[in-house]
PDB file of N, CA, C and O in Angstrom, chain B, residues numbered from 101:
ATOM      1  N   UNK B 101       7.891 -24.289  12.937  1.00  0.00           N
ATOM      2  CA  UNK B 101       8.847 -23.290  13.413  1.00  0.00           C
ATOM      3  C   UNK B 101       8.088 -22.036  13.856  1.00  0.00           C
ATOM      4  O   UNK B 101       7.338 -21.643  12.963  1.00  0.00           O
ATOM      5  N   UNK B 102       8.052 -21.130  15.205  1.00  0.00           N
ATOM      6  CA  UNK B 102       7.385 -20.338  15.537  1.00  0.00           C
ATOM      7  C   UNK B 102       7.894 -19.146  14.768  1.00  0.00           C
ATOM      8  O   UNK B 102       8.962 -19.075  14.159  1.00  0.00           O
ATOM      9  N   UNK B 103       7.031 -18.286  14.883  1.00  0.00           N
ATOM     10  CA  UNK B 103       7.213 -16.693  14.326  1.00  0.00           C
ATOM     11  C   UNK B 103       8.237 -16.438  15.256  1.00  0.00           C
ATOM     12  O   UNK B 103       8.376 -16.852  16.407  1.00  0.00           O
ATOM     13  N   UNK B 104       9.144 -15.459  14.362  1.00  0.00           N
ATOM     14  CA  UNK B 104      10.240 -14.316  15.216  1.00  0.00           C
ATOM     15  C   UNK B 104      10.130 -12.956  14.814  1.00  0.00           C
ATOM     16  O   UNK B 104      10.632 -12.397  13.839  1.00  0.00           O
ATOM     17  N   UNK B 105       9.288 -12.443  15.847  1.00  0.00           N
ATOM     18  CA  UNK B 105       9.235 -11.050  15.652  1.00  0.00           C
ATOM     19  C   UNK B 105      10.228 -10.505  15.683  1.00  0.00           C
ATOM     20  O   UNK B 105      10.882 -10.968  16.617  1.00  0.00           O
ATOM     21  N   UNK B 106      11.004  -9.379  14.933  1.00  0.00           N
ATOM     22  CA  UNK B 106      12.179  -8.359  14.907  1.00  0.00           C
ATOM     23  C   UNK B 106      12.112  -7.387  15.607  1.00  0.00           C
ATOM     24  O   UNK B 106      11.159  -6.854  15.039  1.00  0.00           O
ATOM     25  N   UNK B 107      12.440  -6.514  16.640  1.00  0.00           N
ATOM     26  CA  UNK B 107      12.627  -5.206  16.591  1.00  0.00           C
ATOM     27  C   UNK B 107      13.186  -4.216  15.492  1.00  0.00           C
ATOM     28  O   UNK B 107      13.797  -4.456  14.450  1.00  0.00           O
ATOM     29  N   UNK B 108      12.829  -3.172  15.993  1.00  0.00           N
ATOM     30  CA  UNK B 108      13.534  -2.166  14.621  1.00  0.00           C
ATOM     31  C   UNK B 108      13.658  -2.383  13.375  1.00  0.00           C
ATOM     32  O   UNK B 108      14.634  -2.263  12.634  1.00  0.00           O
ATOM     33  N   UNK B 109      12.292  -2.809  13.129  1.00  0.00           N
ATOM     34  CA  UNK B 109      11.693  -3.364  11.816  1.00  0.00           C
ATOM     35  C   UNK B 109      10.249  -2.187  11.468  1.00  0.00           C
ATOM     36  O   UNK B 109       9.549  -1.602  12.295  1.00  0.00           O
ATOM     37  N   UNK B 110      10.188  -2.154  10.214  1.00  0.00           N
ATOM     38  CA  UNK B 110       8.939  -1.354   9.812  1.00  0.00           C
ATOM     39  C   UNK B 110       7.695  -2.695   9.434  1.00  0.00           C
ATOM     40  O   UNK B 110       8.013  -3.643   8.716  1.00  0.00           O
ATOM     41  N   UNK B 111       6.525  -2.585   9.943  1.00  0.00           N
ATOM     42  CA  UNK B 111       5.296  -3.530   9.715  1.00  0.00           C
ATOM     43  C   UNK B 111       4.208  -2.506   9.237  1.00  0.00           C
ATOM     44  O   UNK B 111       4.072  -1.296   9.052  1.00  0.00           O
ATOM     45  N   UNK B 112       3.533  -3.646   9.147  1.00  0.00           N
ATOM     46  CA  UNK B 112       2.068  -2.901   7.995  1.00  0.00           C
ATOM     47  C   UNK B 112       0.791  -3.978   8.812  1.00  0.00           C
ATOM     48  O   UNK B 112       0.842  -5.186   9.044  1.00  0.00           O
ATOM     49  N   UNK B 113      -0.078  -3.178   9.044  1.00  0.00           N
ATOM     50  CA  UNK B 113      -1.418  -4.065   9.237  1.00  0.00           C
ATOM     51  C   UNK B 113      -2.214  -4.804   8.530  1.00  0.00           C
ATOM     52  O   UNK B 113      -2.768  -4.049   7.731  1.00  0.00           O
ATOM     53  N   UNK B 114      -2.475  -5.576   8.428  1.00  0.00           N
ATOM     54  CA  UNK B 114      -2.515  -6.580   7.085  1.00  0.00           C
ATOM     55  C   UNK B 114      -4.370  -7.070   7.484  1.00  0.00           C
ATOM     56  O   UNK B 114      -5.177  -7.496   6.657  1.00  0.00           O
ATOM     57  N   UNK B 115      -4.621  -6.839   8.939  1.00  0.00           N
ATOM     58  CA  UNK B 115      -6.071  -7.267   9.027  1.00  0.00           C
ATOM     59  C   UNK B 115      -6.931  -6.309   9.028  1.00  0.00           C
ATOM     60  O   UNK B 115      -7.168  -5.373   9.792  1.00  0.00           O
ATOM     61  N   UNK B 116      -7.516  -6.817   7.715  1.00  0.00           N
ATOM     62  CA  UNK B 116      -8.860  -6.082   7.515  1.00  0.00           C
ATOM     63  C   UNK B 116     -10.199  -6.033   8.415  1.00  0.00           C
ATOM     64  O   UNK B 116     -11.293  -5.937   7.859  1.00  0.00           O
ATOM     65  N   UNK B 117     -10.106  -6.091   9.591  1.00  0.00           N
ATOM     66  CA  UNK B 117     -10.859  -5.650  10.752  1.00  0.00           C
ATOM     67  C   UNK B 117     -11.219  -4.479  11.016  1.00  0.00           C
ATOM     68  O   UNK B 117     -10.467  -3.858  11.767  1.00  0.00           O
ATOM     69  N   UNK B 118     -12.473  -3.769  10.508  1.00  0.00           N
ATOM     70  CA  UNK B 118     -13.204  -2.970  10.218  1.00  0.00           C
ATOM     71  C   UNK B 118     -13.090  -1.519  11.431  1.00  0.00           C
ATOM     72  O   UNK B 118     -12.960  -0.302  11.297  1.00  0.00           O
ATOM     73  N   UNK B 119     -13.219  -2.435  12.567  1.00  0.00           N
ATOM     74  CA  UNK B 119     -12.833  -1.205  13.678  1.00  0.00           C
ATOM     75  C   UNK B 119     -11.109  -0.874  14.055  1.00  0.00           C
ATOM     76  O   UNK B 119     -10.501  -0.151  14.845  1.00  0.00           O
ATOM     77  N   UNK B 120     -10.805  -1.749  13.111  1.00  0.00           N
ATOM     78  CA  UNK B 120      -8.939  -1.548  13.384  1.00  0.00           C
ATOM     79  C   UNK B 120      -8.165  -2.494  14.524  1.00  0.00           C
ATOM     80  O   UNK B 120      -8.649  -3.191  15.417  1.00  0.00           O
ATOM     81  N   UNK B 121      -7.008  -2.289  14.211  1.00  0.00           N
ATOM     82  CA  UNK B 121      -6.020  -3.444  15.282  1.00  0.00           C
ATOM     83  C   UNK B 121      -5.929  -2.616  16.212  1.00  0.00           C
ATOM     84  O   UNK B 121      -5.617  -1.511  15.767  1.00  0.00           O
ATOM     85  N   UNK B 122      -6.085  -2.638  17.548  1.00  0.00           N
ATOM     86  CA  UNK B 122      -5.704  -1.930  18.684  1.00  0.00           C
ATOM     87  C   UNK B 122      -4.103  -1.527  19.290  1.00  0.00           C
ATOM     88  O   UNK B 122      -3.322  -2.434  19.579  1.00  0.00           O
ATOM     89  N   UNK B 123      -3.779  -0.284  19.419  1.00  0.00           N
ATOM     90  CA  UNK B 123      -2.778   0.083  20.346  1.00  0.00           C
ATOM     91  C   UNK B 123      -3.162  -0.130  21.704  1.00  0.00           C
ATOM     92  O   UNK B 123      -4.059   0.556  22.195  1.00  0.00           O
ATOM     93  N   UNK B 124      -2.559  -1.035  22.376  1.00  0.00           N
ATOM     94  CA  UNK B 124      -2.823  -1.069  23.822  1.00  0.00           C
ATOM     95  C   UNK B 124      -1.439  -0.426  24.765  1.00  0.00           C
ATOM     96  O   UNK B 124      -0.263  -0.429  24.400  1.00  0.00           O
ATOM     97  N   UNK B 125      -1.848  -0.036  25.720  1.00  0.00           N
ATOM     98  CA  UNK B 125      -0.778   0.733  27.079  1.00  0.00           C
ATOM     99  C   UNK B 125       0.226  -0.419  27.184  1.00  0.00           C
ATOM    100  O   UNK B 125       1.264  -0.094  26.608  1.00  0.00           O
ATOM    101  N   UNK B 126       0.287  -1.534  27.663  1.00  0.00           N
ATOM    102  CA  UNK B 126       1.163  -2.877  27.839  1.00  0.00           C
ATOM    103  C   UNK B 126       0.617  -3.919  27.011  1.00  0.00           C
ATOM    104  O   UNK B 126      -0.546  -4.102  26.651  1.00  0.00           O
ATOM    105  N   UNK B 127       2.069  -4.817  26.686  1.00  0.00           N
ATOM    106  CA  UNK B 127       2.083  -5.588  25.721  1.00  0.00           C
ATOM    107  C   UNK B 127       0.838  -6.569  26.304  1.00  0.00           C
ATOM    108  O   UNK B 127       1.293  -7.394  27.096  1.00  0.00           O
ATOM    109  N   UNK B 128      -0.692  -6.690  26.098  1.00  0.00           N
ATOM    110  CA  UNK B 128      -1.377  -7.237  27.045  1.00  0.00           C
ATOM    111  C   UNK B 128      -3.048  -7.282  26.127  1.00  0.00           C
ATOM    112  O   UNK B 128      -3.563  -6.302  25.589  1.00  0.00           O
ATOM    113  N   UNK B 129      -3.515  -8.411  26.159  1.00  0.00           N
ATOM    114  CA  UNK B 129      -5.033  -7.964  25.299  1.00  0.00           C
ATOM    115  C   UNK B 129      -5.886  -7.528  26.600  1.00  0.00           C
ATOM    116  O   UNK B 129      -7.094  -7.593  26.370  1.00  0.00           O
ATOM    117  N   UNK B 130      -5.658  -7.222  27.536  1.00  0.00           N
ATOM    118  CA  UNK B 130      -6.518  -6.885  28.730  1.00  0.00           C
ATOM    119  C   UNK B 130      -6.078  -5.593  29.450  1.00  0.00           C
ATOM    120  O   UNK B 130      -6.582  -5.007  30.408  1.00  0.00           O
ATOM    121  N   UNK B 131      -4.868  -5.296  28.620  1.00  0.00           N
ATOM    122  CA  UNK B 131      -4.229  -3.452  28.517  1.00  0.00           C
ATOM    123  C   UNK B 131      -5.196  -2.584  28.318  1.00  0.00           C
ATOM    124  O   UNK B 131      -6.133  -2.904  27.586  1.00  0.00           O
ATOM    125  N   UNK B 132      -5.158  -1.436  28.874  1.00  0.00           N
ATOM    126  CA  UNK B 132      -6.054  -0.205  28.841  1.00  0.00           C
ATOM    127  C   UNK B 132      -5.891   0.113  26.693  1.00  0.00           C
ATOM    128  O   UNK B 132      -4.832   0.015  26.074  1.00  0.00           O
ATOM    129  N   UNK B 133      -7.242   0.465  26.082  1.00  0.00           N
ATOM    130  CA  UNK B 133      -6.852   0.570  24.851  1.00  0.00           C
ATOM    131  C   UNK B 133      -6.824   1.691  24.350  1.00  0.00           C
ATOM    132  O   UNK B 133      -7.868   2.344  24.339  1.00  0.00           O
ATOM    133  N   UNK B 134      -5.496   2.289  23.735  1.00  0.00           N
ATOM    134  CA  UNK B 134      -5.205   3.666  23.470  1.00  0.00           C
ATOM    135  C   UNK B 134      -5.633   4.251  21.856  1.00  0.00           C
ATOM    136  O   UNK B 134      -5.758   5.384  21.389  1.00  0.00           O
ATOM    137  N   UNK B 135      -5.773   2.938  21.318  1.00  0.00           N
ATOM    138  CA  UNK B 135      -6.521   3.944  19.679  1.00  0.00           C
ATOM    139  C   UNK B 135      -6.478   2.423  19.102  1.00  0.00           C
ATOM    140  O   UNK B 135      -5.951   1.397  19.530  1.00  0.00           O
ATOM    141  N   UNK B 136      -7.432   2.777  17.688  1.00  0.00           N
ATOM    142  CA  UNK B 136      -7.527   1.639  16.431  1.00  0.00           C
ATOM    143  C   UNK B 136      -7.285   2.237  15.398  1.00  0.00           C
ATOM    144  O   UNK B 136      -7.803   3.303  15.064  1.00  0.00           O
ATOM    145  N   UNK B 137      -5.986   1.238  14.418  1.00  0.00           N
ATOM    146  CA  UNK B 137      -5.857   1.934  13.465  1.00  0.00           C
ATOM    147  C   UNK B 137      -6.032   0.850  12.431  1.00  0.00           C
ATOM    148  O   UNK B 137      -5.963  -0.320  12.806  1.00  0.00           O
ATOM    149  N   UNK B 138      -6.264   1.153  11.090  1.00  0.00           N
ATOM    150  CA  UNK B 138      -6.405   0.477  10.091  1.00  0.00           C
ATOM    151  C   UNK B 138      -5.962  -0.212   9.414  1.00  0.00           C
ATOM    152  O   UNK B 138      -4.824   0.205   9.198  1.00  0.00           O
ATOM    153  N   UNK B 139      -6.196  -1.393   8.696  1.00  0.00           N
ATOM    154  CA  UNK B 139      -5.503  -1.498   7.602  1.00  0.00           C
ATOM    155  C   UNK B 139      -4.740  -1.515   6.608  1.00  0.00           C
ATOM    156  O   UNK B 139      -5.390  -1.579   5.564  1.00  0.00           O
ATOM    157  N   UNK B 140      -3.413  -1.480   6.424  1.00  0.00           N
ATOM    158  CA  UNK B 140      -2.531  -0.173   5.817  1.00  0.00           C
ATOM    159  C   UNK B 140      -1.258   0.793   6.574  1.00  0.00           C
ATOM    160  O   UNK B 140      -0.269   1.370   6.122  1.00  0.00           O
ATOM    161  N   UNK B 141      -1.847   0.636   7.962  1.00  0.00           N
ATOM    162  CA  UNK B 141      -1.391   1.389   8.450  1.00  0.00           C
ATOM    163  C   UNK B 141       0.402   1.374   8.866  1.00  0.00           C
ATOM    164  O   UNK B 141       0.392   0.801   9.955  1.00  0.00           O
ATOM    165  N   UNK B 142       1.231   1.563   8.686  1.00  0.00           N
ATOM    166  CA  UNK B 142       2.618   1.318   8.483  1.00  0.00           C
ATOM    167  C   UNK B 142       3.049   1.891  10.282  1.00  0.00           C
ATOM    168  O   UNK B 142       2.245   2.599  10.889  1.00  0.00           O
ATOM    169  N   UNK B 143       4.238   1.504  10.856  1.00  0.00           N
ATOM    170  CA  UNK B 143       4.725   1.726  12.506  1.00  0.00           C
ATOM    171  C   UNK B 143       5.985   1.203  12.150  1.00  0.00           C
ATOM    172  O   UNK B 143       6.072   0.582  11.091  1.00  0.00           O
ATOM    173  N   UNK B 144       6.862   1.339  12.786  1.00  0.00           N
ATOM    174  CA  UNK B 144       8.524   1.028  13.564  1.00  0.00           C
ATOM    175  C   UNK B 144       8.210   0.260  14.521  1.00  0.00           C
ATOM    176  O   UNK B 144       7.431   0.793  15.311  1.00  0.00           O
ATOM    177  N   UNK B 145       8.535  -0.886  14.793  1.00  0.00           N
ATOM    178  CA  UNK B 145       8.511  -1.605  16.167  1.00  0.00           C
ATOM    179  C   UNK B 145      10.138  -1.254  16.336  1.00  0.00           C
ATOM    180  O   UNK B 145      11.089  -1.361  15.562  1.00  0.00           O
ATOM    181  N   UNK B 146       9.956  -0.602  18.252  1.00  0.00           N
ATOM    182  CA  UNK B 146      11.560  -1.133  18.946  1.00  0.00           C
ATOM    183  C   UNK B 146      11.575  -1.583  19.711  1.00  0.00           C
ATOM    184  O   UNK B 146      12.516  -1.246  20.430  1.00  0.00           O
ATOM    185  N   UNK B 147      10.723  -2.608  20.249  1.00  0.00           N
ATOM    186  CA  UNK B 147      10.679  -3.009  20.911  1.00  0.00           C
ATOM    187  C   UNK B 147      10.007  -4.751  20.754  1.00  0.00           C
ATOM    188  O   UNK B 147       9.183  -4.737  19.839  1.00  0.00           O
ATOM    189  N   UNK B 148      10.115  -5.953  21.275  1.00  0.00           N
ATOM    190  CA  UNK B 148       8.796  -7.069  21.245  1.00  0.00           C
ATOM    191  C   UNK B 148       8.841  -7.484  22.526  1.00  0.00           C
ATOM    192  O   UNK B 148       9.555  -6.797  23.256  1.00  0.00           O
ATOM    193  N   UNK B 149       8.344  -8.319  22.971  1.00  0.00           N
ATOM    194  CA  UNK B 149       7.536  -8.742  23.961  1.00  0.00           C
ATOM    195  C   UNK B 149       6.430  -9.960  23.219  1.00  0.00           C
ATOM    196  O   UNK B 149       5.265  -9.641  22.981  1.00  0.00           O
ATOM    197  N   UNK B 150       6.829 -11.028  22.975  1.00  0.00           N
ATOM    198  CA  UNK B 150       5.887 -12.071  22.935  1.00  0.00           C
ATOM    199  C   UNK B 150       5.536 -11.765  21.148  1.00  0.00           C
ATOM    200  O   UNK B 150       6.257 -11.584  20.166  1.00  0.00           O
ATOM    201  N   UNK B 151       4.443 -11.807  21.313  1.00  0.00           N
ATOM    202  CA  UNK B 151       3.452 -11.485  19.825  1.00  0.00           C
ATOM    203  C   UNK B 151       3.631 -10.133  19.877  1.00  0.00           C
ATOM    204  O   UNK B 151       2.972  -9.649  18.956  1.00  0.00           O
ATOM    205  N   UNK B 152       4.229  -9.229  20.535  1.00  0.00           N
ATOM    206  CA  UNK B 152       3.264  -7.747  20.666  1.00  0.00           C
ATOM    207  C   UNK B 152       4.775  -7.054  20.403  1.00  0.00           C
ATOM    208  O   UNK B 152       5.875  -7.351  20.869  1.00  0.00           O
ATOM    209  N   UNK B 153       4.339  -5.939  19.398  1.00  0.00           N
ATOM    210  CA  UNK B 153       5.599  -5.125  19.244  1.00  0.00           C
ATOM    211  C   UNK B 153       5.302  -3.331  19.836  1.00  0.00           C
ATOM    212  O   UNK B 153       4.194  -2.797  19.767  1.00  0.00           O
ATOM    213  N   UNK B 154       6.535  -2.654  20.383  1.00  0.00           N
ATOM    214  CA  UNK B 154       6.001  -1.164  20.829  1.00  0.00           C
ATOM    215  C   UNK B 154       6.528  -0.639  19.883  1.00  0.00           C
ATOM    216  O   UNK B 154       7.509  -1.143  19.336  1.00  0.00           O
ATOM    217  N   UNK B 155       5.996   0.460  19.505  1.00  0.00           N
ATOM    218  CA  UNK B 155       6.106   1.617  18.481  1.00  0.00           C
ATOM    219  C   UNK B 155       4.824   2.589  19.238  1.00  0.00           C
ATOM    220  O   UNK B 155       3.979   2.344  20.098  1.00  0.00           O
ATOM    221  N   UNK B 156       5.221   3.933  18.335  1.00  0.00           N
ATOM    222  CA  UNK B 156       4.893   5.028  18.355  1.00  0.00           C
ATOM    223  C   UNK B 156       3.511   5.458  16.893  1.00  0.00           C
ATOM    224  O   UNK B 156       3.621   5.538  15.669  1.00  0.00           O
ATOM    225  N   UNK B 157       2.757   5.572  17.499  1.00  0.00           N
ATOM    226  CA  UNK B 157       1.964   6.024  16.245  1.00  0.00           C
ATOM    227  C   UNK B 157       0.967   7.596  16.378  1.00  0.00           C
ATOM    228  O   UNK B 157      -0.132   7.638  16.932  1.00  0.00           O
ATOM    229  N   UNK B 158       1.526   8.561  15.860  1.00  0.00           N
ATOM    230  CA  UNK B 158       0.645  10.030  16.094  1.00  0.00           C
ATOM    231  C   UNK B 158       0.857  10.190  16.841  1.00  0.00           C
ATOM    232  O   UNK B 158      -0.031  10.839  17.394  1.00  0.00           O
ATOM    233  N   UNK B 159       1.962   9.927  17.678  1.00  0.00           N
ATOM    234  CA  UNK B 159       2.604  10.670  18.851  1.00  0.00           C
ATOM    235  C   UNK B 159       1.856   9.814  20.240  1.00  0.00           C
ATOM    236  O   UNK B 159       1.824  10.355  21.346  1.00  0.00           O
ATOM    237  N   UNK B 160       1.391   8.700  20.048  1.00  0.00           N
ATOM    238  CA  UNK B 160       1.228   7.890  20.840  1.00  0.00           C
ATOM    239  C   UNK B 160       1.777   6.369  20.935  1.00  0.00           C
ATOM    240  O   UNK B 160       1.586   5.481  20.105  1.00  0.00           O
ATOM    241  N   UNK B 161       2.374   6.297  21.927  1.00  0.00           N
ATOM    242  CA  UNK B 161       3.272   5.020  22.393  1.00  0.00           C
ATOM    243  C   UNK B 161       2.717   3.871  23.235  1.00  0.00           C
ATOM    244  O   UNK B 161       2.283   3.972  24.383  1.00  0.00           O
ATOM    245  N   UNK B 162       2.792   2.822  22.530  1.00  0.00           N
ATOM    246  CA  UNK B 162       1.747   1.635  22.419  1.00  0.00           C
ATOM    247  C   UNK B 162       2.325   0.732  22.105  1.00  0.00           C
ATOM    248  O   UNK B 162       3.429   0.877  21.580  1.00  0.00           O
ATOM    249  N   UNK B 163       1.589  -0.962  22.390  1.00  0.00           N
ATOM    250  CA  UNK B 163       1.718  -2.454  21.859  1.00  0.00           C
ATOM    251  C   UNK B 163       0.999  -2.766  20.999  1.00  0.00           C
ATOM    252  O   UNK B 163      -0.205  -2.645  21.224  1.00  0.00           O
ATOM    253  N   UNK B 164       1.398  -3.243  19.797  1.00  0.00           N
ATOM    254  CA  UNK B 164       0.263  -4.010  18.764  1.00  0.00           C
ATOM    255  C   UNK B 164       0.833  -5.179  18.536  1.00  0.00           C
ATOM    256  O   UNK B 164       1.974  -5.539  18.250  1.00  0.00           O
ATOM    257  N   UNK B 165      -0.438  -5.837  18.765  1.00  0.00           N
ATOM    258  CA  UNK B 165      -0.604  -7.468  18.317  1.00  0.00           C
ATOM    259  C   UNK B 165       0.442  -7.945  17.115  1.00  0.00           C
ATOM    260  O   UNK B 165      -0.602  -8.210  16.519  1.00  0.00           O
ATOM    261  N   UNK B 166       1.321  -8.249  16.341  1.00  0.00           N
ATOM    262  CA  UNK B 166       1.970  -8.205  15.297  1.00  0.00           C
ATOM    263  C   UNK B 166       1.290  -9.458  14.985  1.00  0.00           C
ATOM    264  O   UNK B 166       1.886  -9.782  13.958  1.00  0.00           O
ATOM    265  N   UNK B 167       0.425 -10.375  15.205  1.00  0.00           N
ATOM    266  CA  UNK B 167       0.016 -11.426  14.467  1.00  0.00           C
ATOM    267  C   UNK B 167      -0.964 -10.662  13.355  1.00  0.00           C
ATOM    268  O   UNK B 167      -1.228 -11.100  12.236  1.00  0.00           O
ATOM    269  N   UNK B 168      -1.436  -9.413  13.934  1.00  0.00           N
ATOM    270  CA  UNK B 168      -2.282  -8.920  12.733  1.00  0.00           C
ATOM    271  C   UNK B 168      -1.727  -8.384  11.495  1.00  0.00           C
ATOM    272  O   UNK B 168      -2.442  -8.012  10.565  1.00  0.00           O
ATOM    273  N   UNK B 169      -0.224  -8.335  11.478  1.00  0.00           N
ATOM    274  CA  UNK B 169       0.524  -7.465  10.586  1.00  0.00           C
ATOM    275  C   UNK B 169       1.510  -8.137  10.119  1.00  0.00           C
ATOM    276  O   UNK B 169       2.035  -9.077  10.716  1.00  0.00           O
ATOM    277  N   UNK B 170       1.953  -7.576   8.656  1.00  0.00           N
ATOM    278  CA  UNK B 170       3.385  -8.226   8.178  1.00  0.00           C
ATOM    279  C   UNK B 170       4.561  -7.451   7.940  1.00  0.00           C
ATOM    280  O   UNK B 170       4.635  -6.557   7.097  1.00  0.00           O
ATOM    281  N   UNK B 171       5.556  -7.847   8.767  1.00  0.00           N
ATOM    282  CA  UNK B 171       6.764  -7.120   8.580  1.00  0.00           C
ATOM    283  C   UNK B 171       7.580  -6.831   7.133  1.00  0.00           C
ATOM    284  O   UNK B 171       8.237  -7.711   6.576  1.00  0.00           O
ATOM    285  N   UNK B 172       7.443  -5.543   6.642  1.00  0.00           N
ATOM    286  CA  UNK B 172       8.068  -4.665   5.550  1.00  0.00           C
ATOM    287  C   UNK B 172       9.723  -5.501   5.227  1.00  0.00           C
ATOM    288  O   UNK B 172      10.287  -6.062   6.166  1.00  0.00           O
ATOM    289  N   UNK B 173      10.157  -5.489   4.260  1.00  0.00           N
ATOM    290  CA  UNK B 173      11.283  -5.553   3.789  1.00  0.00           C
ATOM    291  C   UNK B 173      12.102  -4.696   3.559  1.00  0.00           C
ATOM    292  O   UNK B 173      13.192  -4.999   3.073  1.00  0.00           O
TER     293      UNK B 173
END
C-alpha cells in the first residue's frame, strides 16, 4: 500500500543526515536549494505534491522531501 501524504499536518525530520534535509523552491530534487535543516526539525505541510510537502520554515517557503520525515499525531 503506498504512502499518503496529508496536508495540514505537522511532520518532524526523522533523517539523521548530517548536512540536513533540503528546502527546495519546487516540489523537485533538481529545484534551486533554499536551506538545510536538521533532524528534529518540526514544519506544517499545506500543501503535497507527490513525496514533497510545502510549508514555511523561518520565514521561508519551500518543498521537503517527506520520505525523510514522520508525520506528528
Amino acid at each position: 500500500e503506498p504512502l499518503v501524504y496529508a496536508p495540514y499536518s505537522w511532520y518532524v525530520i526523522s533523517s539523521s543526515y548530517e548536512a540536513g534535509i533540503a528546502l527546495r523552491a519546487k516540489p523537485d530534487s533538481d529545484s534551486n536549494l533554499l536551506n538545510r535543516f536538521p533532524q528534529g526539525t518540526q514544519f506544517y505541510v499545506d500543501a503535497v505534491s507527490g513525496v514533497w510537502g510545502h510549508t514555511t520554515i523561518n520565514n521561508t517557503e519551500g518543498w521537503i522531501n517527506l520520505d525523510y520525515t514522520v508525520k506528528l499525531d
